[in-house]
JSON list of C-alpha atoms in Angstrom, two decimals:
[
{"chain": "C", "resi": 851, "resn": "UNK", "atom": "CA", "xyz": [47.55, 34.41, -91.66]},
{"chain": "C", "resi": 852, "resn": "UNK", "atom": "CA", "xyz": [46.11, 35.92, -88.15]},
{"chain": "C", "resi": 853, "resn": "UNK", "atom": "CA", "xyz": [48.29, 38.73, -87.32]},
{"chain": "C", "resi": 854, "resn": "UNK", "atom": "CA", "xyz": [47.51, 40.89, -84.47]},
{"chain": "C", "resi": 855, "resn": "UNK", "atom": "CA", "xyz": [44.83, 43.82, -84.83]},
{"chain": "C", "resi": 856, "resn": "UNK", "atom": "CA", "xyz": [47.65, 46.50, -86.06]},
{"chain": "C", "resi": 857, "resn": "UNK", "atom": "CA", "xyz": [48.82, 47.80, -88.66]},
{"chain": "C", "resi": 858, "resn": "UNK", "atom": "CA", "xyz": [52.33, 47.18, -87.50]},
{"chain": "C", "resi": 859, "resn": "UNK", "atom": "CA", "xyz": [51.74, 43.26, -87.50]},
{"chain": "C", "resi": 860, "resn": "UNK", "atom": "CA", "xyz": [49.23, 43.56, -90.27]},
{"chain": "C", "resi": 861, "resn": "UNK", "atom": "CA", "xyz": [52.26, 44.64, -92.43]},
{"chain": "C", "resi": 862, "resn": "UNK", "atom": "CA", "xyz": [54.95, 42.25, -92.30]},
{"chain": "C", "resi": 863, "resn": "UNK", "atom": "CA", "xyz": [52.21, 39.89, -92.32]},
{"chain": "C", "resi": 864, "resn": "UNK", "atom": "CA", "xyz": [51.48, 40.58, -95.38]},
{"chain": "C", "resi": 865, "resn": "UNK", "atom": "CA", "xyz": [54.74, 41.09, -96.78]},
{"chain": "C", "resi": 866, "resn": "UNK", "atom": "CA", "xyz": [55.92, 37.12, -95.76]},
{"chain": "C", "resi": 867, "resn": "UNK", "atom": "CA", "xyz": [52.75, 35.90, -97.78]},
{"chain": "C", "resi": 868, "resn": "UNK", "atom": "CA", "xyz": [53.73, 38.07, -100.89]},
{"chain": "C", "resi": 869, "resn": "UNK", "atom": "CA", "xyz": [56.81, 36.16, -100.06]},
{"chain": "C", "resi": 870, "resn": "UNK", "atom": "CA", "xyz": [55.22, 32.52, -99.46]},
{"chain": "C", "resi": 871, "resn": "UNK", "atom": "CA", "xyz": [53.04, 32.33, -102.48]},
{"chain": "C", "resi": 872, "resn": "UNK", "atom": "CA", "xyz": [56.07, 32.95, -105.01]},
{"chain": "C", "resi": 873, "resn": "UNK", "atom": "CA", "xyz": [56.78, 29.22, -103.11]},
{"chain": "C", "resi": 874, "resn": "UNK", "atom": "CA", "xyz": [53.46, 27.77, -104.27]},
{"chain": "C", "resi": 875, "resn": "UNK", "atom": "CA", "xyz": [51.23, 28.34, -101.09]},
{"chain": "C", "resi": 876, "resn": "UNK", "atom": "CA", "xyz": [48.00, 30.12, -101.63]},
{"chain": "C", "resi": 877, "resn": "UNK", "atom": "CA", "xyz": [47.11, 31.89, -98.64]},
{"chain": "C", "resi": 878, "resn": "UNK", "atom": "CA", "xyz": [43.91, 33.50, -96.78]},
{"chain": "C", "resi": 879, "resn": "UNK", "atom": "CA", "xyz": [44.82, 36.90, -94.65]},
{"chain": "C", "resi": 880, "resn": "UNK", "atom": "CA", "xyz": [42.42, 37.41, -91.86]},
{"chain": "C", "resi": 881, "resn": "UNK", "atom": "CA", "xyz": [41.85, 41.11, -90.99]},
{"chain": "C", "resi": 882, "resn": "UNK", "atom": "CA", "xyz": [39.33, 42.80, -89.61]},
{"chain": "C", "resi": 883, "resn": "UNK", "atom": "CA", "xyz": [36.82, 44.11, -92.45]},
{"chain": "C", "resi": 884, "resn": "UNK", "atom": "CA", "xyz": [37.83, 48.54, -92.41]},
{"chain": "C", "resi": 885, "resn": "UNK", "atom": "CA", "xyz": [41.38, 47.07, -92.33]},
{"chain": "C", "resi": 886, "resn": "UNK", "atom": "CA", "xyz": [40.95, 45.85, -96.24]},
{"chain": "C", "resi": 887, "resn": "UNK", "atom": "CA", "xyz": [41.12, 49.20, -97.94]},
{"chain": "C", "resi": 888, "resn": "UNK", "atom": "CA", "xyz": [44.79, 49.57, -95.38]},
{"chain": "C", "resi": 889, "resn": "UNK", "atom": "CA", "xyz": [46.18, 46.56, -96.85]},
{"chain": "C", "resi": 890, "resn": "UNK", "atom": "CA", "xyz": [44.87, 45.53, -100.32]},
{"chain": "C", "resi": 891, "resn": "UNK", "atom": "CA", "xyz": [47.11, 47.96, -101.93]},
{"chain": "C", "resi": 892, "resn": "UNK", "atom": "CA", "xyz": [50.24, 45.75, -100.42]},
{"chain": "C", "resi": 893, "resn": "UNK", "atom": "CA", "xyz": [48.52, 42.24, -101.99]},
{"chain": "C", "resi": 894, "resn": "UNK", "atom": "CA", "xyz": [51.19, 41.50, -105.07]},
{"chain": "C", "resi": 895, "resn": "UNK", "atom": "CA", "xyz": [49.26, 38.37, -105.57]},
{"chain": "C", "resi": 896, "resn": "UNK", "atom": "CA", "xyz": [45.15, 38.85, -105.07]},
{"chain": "C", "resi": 897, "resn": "UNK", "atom": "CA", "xyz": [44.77, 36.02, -107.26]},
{"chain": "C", "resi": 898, "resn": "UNK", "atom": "CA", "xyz": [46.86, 33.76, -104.46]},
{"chain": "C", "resi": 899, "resn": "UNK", "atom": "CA", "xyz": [46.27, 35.67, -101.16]},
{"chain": "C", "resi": 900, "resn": "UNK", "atom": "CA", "xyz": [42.66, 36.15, -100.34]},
{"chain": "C", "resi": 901, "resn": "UNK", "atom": "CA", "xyz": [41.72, 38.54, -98.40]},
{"chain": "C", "resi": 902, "resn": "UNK", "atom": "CA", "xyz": [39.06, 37.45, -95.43]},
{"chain": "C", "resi": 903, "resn": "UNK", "atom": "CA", "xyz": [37.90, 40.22, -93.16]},
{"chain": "C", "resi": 904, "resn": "UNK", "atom": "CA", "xyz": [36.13, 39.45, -90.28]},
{"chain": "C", "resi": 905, "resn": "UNK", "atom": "CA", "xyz": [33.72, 41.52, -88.15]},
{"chain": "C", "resi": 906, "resn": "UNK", "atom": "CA", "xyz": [35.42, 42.34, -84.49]},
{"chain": "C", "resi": 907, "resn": "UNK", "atom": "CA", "xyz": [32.74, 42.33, -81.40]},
{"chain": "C", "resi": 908, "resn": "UNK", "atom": "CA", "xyz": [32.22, 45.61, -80.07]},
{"chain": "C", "resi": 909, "resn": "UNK", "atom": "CA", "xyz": [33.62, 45.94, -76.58]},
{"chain": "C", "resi": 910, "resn": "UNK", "atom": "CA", "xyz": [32.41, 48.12, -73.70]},
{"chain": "C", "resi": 911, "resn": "UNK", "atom": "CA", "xyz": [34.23, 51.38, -73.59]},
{"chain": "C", "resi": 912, "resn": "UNK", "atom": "CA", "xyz": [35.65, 50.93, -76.74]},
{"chain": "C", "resi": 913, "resn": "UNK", "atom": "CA", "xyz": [34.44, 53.03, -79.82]},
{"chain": "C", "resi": 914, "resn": "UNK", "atom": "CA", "xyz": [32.40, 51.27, -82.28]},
{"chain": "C", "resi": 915, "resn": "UNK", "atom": "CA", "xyz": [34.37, 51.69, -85.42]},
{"chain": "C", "resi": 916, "resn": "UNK", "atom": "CA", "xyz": [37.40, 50.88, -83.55]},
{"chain": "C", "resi": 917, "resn": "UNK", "atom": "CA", "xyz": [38.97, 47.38, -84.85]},
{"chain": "C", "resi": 918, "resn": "UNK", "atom": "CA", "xyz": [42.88, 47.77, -84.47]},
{"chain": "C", "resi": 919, "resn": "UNK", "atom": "CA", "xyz": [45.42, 50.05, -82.60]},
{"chain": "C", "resi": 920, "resn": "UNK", "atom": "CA", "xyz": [45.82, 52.70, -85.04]},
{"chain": "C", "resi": 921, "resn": "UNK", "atom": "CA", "xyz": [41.92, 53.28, -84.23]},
{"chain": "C", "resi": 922, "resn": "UNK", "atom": "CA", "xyz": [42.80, 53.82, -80.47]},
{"chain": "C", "resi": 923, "resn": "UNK", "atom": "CA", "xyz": [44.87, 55.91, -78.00]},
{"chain": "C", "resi": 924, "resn": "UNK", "atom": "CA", "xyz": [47.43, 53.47, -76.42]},
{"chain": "C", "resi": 925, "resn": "UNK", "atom": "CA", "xyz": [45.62, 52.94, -73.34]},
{"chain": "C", "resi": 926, "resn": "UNK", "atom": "CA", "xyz": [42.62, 51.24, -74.69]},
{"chain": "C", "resi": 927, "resn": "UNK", "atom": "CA", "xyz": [45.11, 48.73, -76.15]},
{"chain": "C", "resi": 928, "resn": "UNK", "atom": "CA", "xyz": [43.98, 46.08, -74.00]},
{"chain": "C", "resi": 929, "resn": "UNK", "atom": "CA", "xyz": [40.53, 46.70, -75.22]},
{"chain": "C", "resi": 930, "resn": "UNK", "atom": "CA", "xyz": [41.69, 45.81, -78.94]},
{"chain": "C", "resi": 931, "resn": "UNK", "atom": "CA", "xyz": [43.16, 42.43, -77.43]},
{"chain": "C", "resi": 932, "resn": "UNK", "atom": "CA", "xyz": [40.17, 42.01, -75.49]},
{"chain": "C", "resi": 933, "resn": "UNK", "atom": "CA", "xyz": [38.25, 42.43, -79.10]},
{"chain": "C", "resi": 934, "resn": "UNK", "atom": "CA", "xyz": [40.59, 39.90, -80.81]},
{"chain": "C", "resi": 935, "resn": "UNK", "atom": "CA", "xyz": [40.11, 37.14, -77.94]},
{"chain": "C", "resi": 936, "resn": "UNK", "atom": "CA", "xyz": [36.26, 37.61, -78.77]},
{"chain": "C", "resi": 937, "resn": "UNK", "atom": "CA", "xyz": [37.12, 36.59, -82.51]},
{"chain": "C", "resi": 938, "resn": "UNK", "atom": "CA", "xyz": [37.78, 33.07, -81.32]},
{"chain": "C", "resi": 939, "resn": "UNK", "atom": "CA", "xyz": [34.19, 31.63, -82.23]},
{"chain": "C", "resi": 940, "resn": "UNK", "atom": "CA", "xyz": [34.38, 33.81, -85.70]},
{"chain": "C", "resi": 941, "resn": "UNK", "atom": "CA", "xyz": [37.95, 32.29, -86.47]},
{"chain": "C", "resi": 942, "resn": "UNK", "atom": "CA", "xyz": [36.79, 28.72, -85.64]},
{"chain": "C", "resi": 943, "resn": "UNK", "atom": "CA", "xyz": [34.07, 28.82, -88.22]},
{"chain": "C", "resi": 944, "resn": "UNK", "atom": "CA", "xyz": [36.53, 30.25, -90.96]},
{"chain": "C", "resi": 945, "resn": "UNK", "atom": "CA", "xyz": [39.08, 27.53, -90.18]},
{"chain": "C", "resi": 946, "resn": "UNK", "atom": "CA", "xyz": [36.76, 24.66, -90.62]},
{"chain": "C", "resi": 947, "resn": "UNK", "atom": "CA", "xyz": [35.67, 26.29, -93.99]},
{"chain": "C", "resi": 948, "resn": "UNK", "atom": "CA", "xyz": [38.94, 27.34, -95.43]},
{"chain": "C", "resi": 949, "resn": "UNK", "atom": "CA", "xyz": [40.71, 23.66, -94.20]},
{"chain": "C", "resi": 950, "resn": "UNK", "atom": "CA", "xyz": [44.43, 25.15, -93.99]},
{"chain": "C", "resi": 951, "resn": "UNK", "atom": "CA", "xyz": [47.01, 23.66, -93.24]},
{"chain": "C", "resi": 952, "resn": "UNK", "atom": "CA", "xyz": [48.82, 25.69, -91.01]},
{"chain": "C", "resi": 953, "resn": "UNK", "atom": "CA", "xyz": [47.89, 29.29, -89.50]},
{"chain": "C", "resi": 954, "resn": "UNK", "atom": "CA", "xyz": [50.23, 31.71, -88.83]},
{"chain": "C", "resi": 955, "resn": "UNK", "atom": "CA", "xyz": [49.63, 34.09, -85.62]},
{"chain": "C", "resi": 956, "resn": "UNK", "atom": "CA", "xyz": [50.94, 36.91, -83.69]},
{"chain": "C", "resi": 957, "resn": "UNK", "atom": "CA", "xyz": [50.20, 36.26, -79.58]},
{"chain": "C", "resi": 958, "resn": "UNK", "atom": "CA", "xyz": [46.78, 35.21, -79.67]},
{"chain": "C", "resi": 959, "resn": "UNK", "atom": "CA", "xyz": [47.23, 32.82, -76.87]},
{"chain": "C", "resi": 960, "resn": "UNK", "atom": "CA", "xyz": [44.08, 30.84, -77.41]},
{"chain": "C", "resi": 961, "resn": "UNK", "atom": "CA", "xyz": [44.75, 29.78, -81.22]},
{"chain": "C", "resi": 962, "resn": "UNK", "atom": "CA", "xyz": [47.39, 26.56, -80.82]},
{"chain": "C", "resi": 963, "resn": "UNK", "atom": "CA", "xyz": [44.68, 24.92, -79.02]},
{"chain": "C", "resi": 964, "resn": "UNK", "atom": "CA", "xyz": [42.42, 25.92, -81.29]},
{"chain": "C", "resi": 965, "resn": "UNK", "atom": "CA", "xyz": [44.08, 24.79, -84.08]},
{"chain": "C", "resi": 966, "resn": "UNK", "atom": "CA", "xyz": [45.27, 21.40, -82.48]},
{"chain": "C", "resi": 967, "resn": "UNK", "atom": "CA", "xyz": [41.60, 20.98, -82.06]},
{"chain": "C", "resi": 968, "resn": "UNK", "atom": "CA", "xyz": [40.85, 21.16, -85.69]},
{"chain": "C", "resi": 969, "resn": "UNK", "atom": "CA", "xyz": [43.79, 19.17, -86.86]},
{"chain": "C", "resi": 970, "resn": "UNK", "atom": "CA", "xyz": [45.50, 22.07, -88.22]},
{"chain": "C", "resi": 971, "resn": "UNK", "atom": "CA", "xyz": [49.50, 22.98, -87.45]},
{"chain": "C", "resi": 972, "resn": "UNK", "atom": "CA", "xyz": [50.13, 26.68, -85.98]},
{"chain": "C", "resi": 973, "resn": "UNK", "atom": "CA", "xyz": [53.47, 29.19, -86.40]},
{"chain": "C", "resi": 974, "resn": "UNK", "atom": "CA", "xyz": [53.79, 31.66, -83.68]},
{"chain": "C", "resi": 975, "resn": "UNK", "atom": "CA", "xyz": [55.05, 34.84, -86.17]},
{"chain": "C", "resi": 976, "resn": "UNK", "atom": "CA", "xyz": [56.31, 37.63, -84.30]},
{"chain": "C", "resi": 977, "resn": "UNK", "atom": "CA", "xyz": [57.43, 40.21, -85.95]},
{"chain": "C", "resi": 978, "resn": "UNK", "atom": "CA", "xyz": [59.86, 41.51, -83.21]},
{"chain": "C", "resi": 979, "resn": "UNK", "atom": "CA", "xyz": [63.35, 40.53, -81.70]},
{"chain": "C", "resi": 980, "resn": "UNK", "atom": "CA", "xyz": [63.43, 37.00, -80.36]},
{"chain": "C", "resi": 981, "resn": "UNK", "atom": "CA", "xyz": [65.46, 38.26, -77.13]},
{"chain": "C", "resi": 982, "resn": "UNK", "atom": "CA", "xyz": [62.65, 40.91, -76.42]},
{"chain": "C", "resi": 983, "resn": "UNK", "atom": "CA", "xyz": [60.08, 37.96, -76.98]},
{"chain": "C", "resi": 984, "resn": "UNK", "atom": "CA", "xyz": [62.44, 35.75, -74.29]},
{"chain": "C", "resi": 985, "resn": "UNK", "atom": "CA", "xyz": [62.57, 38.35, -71.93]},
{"chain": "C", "resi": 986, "resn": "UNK", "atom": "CA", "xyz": [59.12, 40.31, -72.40]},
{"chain": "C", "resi": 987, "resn": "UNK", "atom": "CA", "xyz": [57.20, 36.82, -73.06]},
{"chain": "C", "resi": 988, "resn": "UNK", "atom": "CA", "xyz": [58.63, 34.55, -70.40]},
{"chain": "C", "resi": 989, "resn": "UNK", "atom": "CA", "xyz": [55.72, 32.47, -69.30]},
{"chain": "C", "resi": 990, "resn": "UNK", "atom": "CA", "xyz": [56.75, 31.37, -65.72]},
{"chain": "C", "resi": 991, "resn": "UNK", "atom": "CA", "xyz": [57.08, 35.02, -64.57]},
{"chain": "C", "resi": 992, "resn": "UNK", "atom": "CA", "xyz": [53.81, 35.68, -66.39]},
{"chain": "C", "resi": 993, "resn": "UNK", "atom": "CA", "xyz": [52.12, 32.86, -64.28]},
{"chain": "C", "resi": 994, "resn": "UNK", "atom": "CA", "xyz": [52.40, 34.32, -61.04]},
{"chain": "C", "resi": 995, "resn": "UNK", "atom": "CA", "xyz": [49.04, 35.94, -60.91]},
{"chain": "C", "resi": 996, "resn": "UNK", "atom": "CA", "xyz": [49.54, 39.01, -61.32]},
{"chain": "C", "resi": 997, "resn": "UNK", "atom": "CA", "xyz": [50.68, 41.42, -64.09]},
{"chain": "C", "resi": 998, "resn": "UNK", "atom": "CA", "xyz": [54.53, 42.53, -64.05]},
{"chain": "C", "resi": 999, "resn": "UNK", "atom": "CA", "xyz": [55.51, 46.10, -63.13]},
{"chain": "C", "resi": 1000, "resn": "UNK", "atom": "CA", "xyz": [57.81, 48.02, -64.67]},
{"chain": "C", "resi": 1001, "resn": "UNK", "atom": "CA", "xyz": [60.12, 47.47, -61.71]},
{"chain": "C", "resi": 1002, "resn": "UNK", "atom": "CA", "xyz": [59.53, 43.56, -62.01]},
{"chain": "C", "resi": 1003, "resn": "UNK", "atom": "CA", "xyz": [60.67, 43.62, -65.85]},
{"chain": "C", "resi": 1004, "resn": "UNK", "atom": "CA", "xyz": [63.93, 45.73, -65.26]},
{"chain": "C", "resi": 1005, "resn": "UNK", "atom": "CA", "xyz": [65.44, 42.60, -63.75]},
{"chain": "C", "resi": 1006, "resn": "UNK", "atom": "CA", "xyz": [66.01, 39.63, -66.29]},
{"chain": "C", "resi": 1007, "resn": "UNK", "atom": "CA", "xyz": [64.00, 36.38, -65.62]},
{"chain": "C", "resi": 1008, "resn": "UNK", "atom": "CA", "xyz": [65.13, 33.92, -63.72]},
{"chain": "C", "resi": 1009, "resn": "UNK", "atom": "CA", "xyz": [67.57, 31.88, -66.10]},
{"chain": "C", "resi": 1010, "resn": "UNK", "atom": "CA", "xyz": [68.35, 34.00, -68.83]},
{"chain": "C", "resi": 1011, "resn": "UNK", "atom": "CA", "xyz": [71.70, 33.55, -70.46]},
{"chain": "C", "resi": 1012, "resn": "UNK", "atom": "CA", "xyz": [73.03, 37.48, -70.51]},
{"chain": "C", "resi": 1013, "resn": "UNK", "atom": "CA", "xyz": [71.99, 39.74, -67.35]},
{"chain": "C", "resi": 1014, "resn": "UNK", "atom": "CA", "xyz": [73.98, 42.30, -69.82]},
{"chain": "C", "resi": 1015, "resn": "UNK", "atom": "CA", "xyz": [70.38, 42.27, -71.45]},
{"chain": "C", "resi": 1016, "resn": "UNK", "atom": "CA", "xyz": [68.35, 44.30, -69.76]},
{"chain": "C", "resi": 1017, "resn": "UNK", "atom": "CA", "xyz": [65.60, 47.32, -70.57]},
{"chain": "C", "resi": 1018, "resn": "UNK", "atom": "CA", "xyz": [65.71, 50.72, -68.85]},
{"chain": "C", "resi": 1019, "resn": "UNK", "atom": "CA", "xyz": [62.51, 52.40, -66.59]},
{"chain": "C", "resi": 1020, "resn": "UNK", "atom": "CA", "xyz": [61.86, 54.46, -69.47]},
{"chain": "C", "resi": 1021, "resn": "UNK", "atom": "CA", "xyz": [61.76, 51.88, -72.32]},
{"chain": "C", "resi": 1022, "resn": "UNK", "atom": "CA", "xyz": [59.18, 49.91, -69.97]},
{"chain": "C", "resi": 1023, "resn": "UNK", "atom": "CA", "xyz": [56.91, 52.68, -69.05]},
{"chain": "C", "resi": 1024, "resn": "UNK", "atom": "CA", "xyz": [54.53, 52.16, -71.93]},
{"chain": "C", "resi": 1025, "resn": "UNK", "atom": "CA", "xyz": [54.83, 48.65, -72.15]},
{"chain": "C", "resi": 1026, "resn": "UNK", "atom": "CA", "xyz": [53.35, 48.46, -68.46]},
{"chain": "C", "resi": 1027, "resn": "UNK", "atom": "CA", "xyz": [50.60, 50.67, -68.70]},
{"chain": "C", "resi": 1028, "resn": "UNK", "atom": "CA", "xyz": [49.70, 48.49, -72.04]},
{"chain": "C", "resi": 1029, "resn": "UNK", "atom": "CA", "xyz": [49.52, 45.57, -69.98]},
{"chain": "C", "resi": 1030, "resn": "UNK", "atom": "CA", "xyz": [47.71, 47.19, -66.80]}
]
């Protein structure tokens, strides 16, 4: 398990490998290492999910004890995912030592091709509603070169099966100046 660096991932994470190993999998959680005292209290199995924390790089105007959101005000978000992207090296190492035999992840773009590269299978997790993921996530209007504005994400991407679905200035206010 790779969840994104918050709490709010970390979480359900968690909870679907207290769920897994009642199956018969054994699982490794990767966090980062001040995140273990957050989480180990939710383990129900430590003898089947093992912990692994991992060191994130520090990164320029971010503080140095700062590993996921909860550590940060909002806009230094981007900072946390520019953190996590850095963890690609670490996370290579700890696959070819642990050998599993499929990762789950949250959006870290760069781990399917990681993963296909070692010969291990990946699960995109995400722990919110498949229609936001369709119409937050959809790649060709993410490929234009440029990040969307608020204005831009009001209107449903090109091919979506309900224009009913649609989010308000005010619900993508925050989600903009995440991404900016």
């Amino acid at each position: 398990m790779f969840p994104w660096f918050a709490m709010g991932h970390s979480t359900p994470f968690i909870r679907l490998s207290n769920k897994l190993v009642i199956r018969g999998h054994k699982i490794s959680f990767i966090i980062p290492k001040n995140t273990l005292n957050k989480l180990q209290h939710l383990n129900l199995h430590p003898n089947l999910i093992t912990i692994v924390p991992i060191t994130v790089p520090h990164v320029n105007c971010l503080p140095h004890d700062a590993e996921t959101t909860s550590d940060v005000p909002s806009s230094l978000f981007p900072l946390i995912a520019t953190a996590m992207d850095q963890t690609e090296k670490q996370i290579e190492s700890l696959l070819k030592e642990l050998k599993p035999q499929i990762v789950f992840f949250d959006f870290q773009y760069w781990l399917p091709n990681l993963t296909q590269k070692l010969g291990i299978k990946s699960l995109q997790y995400l722990i919110w509603n498949p229609i936001s993921s369709a119409y937050l996530g959809n790649i060709p209007r993410q490929s234009q070169g440029s990040f969307l504005t608020e204005f831009d994400l009001m209107k449903p991407p090109s091919g979506f099966p309900d224009s009913s679905i649609k989010f308000y200035s005010h619900e993508l206010r925050a989600l903009v100046s995440h991404r900016n």
